[in-house]
PDB file of C-alpha atoms and ligand atoms in Angstrom:
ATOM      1  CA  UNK D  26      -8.253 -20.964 -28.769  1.00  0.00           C
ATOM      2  CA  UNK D  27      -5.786 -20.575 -31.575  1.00  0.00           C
ATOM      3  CA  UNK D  28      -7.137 -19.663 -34.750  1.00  0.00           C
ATOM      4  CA  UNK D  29      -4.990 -21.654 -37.654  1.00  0.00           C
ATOM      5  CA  UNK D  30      -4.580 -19.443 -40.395  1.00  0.00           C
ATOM      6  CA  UNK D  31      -3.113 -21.365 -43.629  1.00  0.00           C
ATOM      7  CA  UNK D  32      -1.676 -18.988 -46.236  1.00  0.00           C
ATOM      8  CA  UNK D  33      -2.493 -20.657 -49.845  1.00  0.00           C
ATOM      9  CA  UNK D  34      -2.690 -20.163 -52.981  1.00  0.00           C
ATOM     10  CA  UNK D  35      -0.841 -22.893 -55.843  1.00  0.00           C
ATOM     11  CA  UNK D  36       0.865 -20.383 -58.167  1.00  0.00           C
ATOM     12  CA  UNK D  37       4.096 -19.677 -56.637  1.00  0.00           C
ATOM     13  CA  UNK D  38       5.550 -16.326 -56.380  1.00  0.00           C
ATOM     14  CA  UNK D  39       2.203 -14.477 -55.560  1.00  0.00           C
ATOM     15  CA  UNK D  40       3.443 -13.438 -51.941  1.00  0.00           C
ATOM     16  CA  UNK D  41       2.866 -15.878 -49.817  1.00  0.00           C
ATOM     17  CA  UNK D  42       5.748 -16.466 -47.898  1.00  0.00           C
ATOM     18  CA  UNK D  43       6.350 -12.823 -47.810  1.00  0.00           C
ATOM     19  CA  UNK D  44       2.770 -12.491 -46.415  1.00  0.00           C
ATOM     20  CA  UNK D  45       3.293 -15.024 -43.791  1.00  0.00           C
ATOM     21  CA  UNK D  46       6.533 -13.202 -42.842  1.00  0.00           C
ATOM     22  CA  UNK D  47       5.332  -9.907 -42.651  1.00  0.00           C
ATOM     23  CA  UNK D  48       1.934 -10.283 -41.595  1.00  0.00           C
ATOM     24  CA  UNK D  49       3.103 -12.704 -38.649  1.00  0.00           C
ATOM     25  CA  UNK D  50       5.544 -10.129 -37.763  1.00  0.00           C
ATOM     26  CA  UNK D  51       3.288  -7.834 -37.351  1.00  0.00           C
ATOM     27  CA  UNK D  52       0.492  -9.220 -35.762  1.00  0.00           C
ATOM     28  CA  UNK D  53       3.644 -10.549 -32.929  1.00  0.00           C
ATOM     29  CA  UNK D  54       4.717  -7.044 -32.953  1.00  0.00           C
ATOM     30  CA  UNK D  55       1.186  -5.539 -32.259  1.00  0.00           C
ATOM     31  CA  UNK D  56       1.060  -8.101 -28.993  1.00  0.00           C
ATOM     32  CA  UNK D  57      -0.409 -11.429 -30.255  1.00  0.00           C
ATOM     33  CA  UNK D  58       0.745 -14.296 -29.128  1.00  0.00           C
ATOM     34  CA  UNK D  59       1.938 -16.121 -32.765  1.00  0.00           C
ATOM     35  CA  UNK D  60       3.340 -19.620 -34.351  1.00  0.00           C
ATOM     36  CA  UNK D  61       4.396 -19.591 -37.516  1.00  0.00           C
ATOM     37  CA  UNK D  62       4.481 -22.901 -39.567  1.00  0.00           C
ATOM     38  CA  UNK D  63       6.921 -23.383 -42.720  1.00  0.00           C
ATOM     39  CA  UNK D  64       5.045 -26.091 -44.905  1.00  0.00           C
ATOM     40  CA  UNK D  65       7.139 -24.876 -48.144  1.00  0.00           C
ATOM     41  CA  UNK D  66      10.522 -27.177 -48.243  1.00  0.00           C
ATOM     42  CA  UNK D  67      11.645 -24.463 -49.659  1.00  0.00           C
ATOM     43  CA  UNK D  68      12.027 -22.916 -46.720  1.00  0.00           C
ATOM     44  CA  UNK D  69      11.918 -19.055 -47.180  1.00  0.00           C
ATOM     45  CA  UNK D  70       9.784 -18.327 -44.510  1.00  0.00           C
ATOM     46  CA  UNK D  71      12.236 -19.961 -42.030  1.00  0.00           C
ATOM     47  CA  UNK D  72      15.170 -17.991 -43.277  1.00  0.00           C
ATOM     48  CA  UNK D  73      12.897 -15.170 -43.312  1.00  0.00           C
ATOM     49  CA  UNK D  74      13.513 -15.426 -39.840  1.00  0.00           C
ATOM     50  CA  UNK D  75      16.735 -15.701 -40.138  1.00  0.00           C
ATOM     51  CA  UNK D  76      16.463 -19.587 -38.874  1.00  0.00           C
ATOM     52  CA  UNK D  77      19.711 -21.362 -40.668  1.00  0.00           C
ATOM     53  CA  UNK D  78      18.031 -24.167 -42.333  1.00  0.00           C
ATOM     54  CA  UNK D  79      21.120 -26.467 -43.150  1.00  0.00           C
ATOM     55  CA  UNK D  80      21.854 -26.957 -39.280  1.00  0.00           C
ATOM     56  CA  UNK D  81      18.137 -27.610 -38.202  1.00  0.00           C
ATOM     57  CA  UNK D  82      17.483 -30.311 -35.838  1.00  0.00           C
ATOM     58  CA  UNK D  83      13.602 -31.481 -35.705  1.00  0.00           C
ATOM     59  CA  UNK D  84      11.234 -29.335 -38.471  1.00  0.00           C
ATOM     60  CA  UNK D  85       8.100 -29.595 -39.844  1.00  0.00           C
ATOM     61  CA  UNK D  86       8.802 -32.564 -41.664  1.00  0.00           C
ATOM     62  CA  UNK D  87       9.086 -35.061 -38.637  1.00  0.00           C
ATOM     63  CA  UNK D  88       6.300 -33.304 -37.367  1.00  0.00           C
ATOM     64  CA  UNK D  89       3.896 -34.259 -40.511  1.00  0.00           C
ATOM     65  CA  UNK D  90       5.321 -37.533 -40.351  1.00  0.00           C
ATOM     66  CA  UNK D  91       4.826 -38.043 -36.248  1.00  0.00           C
ATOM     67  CA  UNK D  92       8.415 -38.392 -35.874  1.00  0.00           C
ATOM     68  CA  UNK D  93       8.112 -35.172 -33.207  1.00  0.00           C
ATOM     69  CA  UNK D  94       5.852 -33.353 -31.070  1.00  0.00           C
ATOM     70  CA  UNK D  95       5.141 -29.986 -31.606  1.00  0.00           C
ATOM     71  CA  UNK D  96       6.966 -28.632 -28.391  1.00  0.00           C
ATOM     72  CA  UNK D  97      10.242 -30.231 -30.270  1.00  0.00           C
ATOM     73  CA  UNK D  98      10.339 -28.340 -33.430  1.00  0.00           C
ATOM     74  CA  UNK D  99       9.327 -25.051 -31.938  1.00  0.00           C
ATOM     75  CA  UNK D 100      12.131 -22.060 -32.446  1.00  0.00           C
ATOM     76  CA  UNK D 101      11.724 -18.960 -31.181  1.00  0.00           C
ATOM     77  CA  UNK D 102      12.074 -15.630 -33.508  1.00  0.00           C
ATOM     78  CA  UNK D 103      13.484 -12.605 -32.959  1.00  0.00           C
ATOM     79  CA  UNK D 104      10.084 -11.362 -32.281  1.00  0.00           C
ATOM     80  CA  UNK D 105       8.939 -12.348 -28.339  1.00  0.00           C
ATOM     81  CA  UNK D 106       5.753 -13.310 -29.269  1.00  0.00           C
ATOM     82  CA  UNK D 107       6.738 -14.622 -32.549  1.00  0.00           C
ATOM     83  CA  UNK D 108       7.637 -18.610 -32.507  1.00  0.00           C
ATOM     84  CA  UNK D 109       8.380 -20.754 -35.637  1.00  0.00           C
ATOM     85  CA  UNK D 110       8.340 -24.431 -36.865  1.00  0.00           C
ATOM     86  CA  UNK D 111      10.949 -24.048 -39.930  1.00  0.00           C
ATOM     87  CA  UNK D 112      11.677 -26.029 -42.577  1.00  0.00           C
ATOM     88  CA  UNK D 113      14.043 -27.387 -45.178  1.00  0.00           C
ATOM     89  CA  UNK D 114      14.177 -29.452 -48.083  1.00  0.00           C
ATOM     90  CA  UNK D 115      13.582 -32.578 -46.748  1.00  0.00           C
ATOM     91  CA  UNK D 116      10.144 -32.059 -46.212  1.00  0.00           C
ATOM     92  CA  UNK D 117       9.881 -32.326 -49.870  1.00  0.00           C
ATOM     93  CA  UNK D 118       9.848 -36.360 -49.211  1.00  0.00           C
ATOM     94  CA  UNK D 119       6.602 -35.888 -47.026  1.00  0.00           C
ATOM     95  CA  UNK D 120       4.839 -35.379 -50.188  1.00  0.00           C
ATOM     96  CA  UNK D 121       5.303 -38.896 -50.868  1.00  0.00           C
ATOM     97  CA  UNK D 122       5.744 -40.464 -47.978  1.00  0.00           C
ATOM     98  CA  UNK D 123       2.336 -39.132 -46.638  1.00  0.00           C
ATOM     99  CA  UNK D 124       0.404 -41.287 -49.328  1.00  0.00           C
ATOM    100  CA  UNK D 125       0.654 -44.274 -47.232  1.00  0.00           C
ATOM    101  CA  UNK D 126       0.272 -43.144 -44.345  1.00  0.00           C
ATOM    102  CA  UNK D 127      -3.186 -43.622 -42.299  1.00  0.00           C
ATOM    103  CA  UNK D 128      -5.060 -40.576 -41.587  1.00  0.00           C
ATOM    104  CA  UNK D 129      -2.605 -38.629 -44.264  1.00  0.00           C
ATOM    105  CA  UNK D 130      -4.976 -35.690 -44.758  1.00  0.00           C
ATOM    106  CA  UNK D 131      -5.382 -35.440 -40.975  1.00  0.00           C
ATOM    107  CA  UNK D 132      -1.286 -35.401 -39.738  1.00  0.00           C
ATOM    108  CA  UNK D 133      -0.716 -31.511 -39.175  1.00  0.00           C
ATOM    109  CA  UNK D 134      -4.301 -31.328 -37.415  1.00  0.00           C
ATOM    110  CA  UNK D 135      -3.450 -34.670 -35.119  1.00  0.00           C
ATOM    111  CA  UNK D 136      -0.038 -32.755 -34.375  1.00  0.00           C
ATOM    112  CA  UNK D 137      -1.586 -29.246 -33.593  1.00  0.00           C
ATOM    113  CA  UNK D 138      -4.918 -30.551 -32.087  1.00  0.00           C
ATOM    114  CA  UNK D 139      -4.422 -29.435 -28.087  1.00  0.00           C
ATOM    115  CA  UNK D 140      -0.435 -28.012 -28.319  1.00  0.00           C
ATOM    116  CA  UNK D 141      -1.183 -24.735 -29.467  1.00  0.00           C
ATOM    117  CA  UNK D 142      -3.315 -22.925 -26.804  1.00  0.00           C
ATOM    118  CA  UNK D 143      -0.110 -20.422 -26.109  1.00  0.00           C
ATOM    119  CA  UNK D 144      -1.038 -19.119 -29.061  1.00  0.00           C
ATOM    120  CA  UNK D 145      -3.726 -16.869 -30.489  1.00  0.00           C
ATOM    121  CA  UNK D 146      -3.091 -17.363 -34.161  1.00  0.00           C
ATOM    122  CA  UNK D 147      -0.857 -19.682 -36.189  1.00  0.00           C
ATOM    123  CA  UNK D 148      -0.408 -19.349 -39.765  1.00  0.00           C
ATOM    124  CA  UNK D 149       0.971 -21.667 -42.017  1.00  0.00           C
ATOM    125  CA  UNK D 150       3.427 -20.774 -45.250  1.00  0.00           C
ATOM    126  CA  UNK D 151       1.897 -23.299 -47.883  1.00  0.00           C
ATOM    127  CA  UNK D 152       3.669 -24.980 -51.354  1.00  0.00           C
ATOM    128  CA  UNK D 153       2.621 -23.721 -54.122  1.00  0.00           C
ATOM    129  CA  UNK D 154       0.297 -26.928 -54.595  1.00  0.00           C
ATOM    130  CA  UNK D 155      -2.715 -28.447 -53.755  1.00  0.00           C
ATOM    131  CA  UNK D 156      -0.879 -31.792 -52.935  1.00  0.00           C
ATOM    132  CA  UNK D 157      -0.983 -33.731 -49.493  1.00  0.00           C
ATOM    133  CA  UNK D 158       1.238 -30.589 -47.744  1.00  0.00           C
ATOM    134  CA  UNK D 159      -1.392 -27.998 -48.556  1.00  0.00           C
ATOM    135  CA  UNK D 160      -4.371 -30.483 -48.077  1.00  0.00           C
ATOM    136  CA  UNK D 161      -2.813 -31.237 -44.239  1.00  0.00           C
ATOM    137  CA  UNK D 162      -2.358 -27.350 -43.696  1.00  0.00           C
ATOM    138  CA  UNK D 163      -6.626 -27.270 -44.805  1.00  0.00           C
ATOM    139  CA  UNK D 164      -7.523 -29.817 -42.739  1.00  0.00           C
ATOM    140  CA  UNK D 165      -5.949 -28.299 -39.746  1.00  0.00           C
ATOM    141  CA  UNK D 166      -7.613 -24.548 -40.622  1.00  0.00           C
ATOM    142  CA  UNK D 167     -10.232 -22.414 -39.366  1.00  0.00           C
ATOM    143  CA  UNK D 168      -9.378 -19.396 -41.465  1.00  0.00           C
ATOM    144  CA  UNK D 169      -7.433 -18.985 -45.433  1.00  0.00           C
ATOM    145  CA  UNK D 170      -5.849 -16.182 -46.371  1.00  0.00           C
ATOM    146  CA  UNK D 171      -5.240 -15.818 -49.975  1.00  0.00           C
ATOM    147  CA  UNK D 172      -3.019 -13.553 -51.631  1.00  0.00           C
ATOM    148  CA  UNK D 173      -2.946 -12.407 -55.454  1.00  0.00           C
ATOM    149  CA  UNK D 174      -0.419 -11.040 -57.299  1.00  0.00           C
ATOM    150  CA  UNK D 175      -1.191  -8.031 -59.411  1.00  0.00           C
ATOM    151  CA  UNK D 176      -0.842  -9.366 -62.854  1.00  0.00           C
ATOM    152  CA  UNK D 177      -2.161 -11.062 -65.404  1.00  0.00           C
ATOM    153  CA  UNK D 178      -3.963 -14.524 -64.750  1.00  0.00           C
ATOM    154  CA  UNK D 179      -4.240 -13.975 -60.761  1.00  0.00           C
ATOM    155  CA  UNK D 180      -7.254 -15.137 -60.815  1.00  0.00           C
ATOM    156  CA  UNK D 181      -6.097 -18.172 -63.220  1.00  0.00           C
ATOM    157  CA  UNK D 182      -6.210 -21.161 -60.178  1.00  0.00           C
ATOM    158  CA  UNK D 183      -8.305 -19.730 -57.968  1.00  0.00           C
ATOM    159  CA  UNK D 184     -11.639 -21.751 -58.918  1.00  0.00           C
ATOM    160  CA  UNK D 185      -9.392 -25.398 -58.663  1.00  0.00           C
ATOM    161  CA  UNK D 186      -8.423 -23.750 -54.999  1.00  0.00           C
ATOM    162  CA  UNK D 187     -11.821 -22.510 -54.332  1.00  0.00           C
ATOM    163  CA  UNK D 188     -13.082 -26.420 -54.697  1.00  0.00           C
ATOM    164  CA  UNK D 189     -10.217 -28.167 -52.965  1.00  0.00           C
ATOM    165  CA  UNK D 190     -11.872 -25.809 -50.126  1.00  0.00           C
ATOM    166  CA  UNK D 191     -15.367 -27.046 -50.858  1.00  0.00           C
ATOM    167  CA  UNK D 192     -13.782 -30.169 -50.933  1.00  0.00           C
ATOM    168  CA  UNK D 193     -12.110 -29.663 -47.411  1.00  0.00           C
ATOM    169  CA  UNK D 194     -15.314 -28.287 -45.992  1.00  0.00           C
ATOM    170  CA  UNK D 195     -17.444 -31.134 -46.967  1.00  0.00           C
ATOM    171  CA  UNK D 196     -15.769 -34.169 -45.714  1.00  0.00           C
ATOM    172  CA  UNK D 197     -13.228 -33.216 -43.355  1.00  0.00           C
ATOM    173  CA  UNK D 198     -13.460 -30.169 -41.522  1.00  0.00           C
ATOM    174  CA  UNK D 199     -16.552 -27.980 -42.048  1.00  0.00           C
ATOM    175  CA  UNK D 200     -15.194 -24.834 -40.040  1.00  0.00           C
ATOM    176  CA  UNK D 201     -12.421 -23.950 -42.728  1.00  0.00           C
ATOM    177  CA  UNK D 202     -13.572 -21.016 -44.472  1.00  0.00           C
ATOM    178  CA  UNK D 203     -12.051 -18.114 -46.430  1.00  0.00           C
ATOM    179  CA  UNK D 204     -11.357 -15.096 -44.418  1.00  0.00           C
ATOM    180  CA  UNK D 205      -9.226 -12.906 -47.221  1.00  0.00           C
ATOM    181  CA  UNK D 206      -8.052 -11.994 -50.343  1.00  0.00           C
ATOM    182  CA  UNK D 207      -5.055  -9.426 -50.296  1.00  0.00           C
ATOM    183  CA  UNK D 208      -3.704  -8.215 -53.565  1.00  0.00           C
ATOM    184  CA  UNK D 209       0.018  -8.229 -53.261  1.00  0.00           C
ATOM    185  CA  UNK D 210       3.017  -6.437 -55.737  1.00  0.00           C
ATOM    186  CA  UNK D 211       0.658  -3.279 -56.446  1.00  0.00           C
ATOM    187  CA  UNK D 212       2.344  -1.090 -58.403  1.00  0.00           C
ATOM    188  CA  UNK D 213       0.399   2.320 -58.452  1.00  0.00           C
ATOM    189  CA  UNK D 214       2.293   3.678 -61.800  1.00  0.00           C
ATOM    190  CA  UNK D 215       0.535   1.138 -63.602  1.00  0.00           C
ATOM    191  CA  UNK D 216      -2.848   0.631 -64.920  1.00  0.00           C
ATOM    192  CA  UNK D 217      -2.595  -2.950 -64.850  1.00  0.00           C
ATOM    193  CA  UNK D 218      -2.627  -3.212 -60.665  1.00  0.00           C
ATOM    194  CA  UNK D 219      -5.872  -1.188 -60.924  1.00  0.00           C
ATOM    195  CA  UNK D 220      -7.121  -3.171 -63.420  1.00  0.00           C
ATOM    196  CA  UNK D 221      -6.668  -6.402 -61.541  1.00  0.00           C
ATOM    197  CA  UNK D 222      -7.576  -4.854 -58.614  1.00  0.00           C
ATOM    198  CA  UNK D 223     -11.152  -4.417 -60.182  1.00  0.00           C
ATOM    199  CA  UNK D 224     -11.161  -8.182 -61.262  1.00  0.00           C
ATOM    200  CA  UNK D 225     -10.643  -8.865 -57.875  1.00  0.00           C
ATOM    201  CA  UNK D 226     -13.381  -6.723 -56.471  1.00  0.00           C
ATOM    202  CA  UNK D 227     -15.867  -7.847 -58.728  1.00  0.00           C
ATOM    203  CA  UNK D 228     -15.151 -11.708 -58.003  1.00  0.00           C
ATOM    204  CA  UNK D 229     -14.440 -11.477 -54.017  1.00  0.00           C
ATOM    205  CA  UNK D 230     -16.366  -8.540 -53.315  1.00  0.00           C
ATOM    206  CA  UNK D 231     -16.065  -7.980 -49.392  1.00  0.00           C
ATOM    207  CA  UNK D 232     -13.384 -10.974 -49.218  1.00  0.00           C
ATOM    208  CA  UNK D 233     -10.916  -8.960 -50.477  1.00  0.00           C
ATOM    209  CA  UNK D 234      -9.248  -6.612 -48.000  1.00  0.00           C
ATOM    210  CA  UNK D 235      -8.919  -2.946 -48.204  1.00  0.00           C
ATOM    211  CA  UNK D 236      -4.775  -3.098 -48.009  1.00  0.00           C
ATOM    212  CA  UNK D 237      -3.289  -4.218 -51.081  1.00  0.00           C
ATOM    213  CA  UNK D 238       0.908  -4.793 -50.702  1.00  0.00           C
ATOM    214  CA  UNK D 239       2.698  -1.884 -52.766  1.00  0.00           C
ATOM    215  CA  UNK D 240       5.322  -3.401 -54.738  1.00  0.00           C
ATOM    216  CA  UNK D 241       8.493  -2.418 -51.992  1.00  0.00           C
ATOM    217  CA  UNK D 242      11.994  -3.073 -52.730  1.00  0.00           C
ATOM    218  CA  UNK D 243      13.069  -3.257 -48.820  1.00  0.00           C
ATOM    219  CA  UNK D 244      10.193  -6.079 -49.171  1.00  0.00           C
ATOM    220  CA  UNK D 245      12.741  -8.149 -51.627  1.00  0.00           C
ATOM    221  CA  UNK D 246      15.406  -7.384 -49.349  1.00  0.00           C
ATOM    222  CA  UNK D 247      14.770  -7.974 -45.939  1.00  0.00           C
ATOM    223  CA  UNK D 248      14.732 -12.289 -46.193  1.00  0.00           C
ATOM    224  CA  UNK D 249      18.436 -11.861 -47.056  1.00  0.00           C
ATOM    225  CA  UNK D 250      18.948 -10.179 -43.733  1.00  0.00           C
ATOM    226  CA  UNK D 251      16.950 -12.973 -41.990  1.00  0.00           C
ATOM    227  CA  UNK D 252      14.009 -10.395 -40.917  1.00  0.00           C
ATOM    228  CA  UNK D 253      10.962  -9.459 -41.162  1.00  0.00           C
ATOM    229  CA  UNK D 254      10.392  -5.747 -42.729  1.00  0.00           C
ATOM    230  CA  UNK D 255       9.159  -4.693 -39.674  1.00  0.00           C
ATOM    231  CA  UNK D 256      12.545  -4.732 -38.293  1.00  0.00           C
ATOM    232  CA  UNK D 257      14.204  -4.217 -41.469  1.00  0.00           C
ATOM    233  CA  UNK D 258      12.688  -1.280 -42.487  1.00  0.00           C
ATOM    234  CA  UNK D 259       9.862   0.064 -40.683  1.00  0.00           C
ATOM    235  CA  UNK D 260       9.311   3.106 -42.372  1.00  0.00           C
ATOM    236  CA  UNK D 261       9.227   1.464 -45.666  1.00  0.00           C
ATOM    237  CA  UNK D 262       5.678   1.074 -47.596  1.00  0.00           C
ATOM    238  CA  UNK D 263       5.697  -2.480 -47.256  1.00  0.00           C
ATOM    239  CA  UNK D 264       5.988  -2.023 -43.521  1.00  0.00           C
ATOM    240  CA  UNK D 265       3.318  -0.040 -43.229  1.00  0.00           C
ATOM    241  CA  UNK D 266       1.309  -1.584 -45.517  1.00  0.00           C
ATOM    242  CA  UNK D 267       1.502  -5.090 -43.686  1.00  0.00           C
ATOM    243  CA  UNK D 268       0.769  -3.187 -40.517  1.00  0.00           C
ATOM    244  CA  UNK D 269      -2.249  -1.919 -42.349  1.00  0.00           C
ATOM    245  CA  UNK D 270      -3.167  -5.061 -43.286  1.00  0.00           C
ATOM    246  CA  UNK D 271      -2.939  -6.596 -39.502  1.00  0.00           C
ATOM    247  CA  UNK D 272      -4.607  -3.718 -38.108  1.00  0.00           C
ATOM    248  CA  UNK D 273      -7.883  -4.743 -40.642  1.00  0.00           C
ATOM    249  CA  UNK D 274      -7.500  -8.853 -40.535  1.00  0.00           C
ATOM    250  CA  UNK D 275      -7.857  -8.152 -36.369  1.00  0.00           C
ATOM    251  CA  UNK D 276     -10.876  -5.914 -37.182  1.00  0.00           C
ATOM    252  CA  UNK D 277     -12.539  -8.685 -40.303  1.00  0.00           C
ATOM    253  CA  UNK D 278     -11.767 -11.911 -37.451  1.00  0.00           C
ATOM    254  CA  UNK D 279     -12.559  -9.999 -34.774  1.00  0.00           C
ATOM    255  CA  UNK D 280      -9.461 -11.028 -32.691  1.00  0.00           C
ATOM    256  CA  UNK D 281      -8.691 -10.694 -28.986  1.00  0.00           C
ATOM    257  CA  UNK D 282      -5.090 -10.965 -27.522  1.00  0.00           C
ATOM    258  CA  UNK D 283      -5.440 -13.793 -25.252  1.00  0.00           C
ATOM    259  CA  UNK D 284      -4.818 -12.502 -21.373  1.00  0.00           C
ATOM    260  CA  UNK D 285      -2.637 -15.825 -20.305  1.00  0.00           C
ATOM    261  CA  UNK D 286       0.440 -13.816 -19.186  1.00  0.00           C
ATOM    262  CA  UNK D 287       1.974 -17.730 -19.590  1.00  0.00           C
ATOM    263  CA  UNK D 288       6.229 -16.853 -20.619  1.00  0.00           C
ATOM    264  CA  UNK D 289       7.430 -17.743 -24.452  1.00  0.00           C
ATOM    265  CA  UNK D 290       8.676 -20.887 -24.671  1.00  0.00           C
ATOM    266  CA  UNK D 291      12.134 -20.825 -25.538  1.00  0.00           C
ATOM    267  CA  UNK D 292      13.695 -23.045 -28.026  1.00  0.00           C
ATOM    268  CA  UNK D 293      17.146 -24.559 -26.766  1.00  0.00           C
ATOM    269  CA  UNK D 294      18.351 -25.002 -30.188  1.00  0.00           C
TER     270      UNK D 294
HETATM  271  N1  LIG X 307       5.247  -6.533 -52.176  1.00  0.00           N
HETATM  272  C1  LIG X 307       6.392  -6.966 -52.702  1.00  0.00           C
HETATM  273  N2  LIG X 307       7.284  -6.075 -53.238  1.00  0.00           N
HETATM  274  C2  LIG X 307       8.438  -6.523 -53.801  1.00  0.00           C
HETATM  275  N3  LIG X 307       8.801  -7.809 -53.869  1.00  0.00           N
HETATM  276  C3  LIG X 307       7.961  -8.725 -53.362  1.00  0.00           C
HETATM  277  C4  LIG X 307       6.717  -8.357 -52.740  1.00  0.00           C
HETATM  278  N4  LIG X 307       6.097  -9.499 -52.319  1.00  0.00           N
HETATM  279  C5  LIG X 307       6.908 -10.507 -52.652  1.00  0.00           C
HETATM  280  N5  LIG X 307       8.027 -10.060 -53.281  1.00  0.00           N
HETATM  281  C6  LIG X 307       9.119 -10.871 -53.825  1.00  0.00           C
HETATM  282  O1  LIG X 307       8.561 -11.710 -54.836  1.00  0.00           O
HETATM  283  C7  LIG X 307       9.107 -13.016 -54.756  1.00  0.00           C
HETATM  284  C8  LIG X 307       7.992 -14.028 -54.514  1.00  0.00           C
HETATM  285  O2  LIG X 307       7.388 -13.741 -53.254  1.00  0.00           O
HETATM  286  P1  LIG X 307       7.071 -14.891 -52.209  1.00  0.00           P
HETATM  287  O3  LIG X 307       6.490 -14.248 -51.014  1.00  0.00           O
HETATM  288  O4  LIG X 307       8.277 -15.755 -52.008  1.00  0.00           O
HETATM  289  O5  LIG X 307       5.963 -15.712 -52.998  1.00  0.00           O
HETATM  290  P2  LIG X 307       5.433 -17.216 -52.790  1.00  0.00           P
HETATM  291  O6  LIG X 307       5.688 -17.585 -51.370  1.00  0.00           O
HETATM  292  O7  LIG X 307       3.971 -17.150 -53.137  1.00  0.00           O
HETATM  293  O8  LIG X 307       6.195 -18.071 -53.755  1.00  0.00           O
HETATM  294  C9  LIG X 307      10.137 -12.985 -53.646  1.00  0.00           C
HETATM  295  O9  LIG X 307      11.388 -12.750 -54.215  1.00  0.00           O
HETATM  296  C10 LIG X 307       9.704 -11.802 -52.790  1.00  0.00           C
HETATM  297  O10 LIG X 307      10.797 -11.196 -52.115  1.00  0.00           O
HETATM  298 MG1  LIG X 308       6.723 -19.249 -50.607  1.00  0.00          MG
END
């Protein structure tokens, strides 16, 4: 069974998408069998990927809204193992056009529910909000992964997230909880990261994972190329840190590459 793996947090700019990217990446690269779900209209995380968002055809918006299956807005990555459901800006409309919807909170879960077997893990790059988007990408979860930038305030937010969860858990779907807190941006040279780092500690205790993110130039750099660092730059701290970091989140959820030798789909777009 897949687990879905949301990647939240509401501030932007904290690391998510990068996290998605790279973690993803990683955890495809390492043998897992991966989907990767853009939920940000932005859509970093699909040119992350190096998917051209002006010239999609079906995305994750017509998904949300039923307008597609899941087997139609499936693109395959660079990485074998490593499929994606991009995204572009018009998925910034599903924000409103969700609210009358039936069953609003429950679209992504509805769409996923029994078409993602193939996989062993599927994360999901969330807004930074707690609006319908985020709420659909909660519903659907098993597992959050949060990450915090090293700086001041990280922690500002984190209580309104940590009840939308309660939230979540009580009347929609109990089995959500949160897996991990990964301090991103860590800048060794200053006392600040440390600082924060001990915040951190003190509120998540065990939650928080051992691998914080260095702060990594090639990091910045590698969405412009359209891939993840792991093929970017390999060598490079962020690499290794975010190979690090999959090597413990496999340890903390105690995952198992599934043994269905089934082929990748491929996308025909
Ligand atoms: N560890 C890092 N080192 C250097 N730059 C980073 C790192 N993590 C993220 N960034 C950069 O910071 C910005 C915000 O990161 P991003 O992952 O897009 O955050 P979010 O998805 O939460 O808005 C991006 O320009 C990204 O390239
Ligand atoms: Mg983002």
């Amino acid at each position: 069974m897949a687990k879905v793996i949301p990647v939240v947090n509401q501030k932007g700019g904290v690391g998510k998408t990068t996290t998605t990217v790279n973690l993803s990446a990683s955890l495809a690269l390492q043998g897992f069998k991966v989907l990767v779900i853009d939920l940000d209209p932005q859509g970093n995380c699909s040119s992350s990927f190096g998917v051209d968002k002006e010239t999609l055809g079906a995305h994750a918006y017509h998904l949300l809204l039923g307008h597609a299956q899941l087997s139609e807005v499936i693109y395959q990555s660079e990485i074998d193992n490593l499929h994606i459901v991009p995204t572009n800006m018009n998925l910034a409309g599903a924000e409103v056009e969700l609210v009358t919807e039936m069953g609003r909170e429950s679209r992504l879960s509805h769409a996923l529910h029994g078409h993602v077997d193939a996989y062993d893990l599927v994360f999901i790059d969330c807004p930074p909000s707690l609006g319908l988007v985020t709420l659909n990408a909660l519903t659907s979860a098993d597992s959050l992964l949060v990450p915090l930038q090293c700086e001041y305030f990280s922690l500002e937010g984190v209580s309104q997230l940590l009840r939308t969860l309660e939230l979540v858990q009580s009347r929609i779907n109990p089995k959500v909880k949160l897996d991990g807190v990964v301090l991103t941006m860590f800048d060794r040279r200053n006392k600040l990261s440390f600082q924060v780092q001990e915040e951190v500690q003190n509120y998540f205790g065990e939650l928080l994972f051992e691998t914080s993110i260095p702060r990594n130039v090639r990091l910045s750099e590698s969405p412009s190329h359209g891939k993840p660092i792991a093929l970017y730059d390999k060598r490079s701290s962020g690499a290794l840190a975010y190979e690090a970091l999959a090597k413990e989140f496999i340890k903390r959820l105690g995952l198992k590459k599934s043994k269905k030798t089934k082929k990748s789909k491929k996308a025909s777009k």
